[in-house]
Short mmCIF file of C-alpha atoms in Angstrom, two decimals:
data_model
loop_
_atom_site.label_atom_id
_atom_site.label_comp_id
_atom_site.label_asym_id
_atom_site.label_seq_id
_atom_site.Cartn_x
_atom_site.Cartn_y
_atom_site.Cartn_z
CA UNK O 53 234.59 170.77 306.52
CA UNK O 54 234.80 172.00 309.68
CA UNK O 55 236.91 175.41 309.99
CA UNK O 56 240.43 174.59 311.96
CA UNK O 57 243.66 176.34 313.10
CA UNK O 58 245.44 178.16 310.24
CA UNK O 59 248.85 176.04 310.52
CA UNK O 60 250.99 177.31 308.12
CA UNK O 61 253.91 175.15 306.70
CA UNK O 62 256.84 178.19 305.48
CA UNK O 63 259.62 177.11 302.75
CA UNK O 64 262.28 178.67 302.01
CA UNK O 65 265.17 178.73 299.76
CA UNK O 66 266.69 182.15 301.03
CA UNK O 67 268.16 183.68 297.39
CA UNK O 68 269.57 180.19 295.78
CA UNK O 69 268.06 178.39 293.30
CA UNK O 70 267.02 175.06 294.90
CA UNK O 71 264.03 173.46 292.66
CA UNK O 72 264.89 170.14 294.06
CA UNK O 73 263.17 171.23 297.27
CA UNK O 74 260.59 173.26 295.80
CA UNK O 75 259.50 169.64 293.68
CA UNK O 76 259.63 168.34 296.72
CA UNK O 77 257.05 170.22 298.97
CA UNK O 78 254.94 170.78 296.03
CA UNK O 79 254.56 167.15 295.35
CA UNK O 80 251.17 165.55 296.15
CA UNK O 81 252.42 163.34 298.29
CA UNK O 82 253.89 165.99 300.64
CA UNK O 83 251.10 167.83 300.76
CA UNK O 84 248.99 164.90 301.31
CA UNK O 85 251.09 164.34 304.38
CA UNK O 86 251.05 168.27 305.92
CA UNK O 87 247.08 167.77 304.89
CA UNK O 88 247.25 164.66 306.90
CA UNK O 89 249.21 166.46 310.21
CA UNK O 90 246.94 169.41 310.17
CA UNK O 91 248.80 171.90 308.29
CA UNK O 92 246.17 174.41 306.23
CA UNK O 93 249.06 176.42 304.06
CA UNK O 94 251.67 175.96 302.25
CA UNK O 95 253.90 179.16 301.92
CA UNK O 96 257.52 178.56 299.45
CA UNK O 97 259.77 181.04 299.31
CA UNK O 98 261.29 179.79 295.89
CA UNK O 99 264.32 182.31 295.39
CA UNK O 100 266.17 181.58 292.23
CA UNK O 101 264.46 178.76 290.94
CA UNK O 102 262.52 178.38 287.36
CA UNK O 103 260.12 175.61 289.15
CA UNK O 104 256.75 177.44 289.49
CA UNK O 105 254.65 175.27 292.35
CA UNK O 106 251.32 174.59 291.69
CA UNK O 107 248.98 177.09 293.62
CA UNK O 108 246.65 174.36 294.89
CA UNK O 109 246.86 170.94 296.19
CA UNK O 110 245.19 167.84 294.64
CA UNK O 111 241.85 168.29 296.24
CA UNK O 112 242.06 172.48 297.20
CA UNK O 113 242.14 171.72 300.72
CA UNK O 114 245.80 172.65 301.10
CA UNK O 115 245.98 176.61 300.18
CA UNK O 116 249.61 176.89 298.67
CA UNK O 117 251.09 180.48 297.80
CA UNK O 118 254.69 181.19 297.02
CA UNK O 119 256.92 184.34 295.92
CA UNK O 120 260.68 184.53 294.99
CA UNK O 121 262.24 187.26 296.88
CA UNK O 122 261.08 189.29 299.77
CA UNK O 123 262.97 192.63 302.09
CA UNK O 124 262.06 190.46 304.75
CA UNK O 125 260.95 186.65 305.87
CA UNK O 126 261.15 187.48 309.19
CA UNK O 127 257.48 187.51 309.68
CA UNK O 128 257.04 184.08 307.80
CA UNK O 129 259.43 182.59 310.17
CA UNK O 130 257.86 184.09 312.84
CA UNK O 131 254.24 183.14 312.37
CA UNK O 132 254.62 179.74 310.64
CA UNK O 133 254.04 176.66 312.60
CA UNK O 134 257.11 174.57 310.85
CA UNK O 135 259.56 176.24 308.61
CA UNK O 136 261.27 174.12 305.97
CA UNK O 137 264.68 175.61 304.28
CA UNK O 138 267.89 173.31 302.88
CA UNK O 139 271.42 172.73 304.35
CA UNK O 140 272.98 173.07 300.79
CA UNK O 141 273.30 170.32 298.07
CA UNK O 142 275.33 167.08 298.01
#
């Protein structure tokens, strides 16, 4: 496979517990579809939560990391290509 841009897809949760949305990006479907739009990581930010994502995708193409807290995300923000957080829970 040819190399390509690092495009990194940032999630984050801030310091709630939201495993709905962690499910959710880890799913193979979703990252399938950032795969598909030429994403190459997959960084969650998973706060509270008890879901642990997977650390690879279905075929290892998709290089997923995540952490629960952090000083700063600043510098995930900063240098991801699409950042992904929640607008609270129905």
């Amino acid at each position: 496979m040819a190399d390509r841009e690092h495009r990194t897809v940032f999630v984050t949760v801030g310091t709630t517990c939201f495993d709905a949305l962690v499910m959710a990006v880890d799913s193979p479907e979703v990252k399938k579809a950032l795969l598909q739009k030429g994403y190459s990581n997959l960084l969650i930010q998973m706060g509270r939560g008890t879901y642990v994502p997977l650390k690879v995708s279905g075929d290892a193409t998709l290089q997923v990391d995540h952490f629960t807290f952090s000083p700063s995300i600043a510098d995930n923000m900063r240098t991801a290509s699409l950042v992904i957080s929640h607008a609270g829970v129905l």
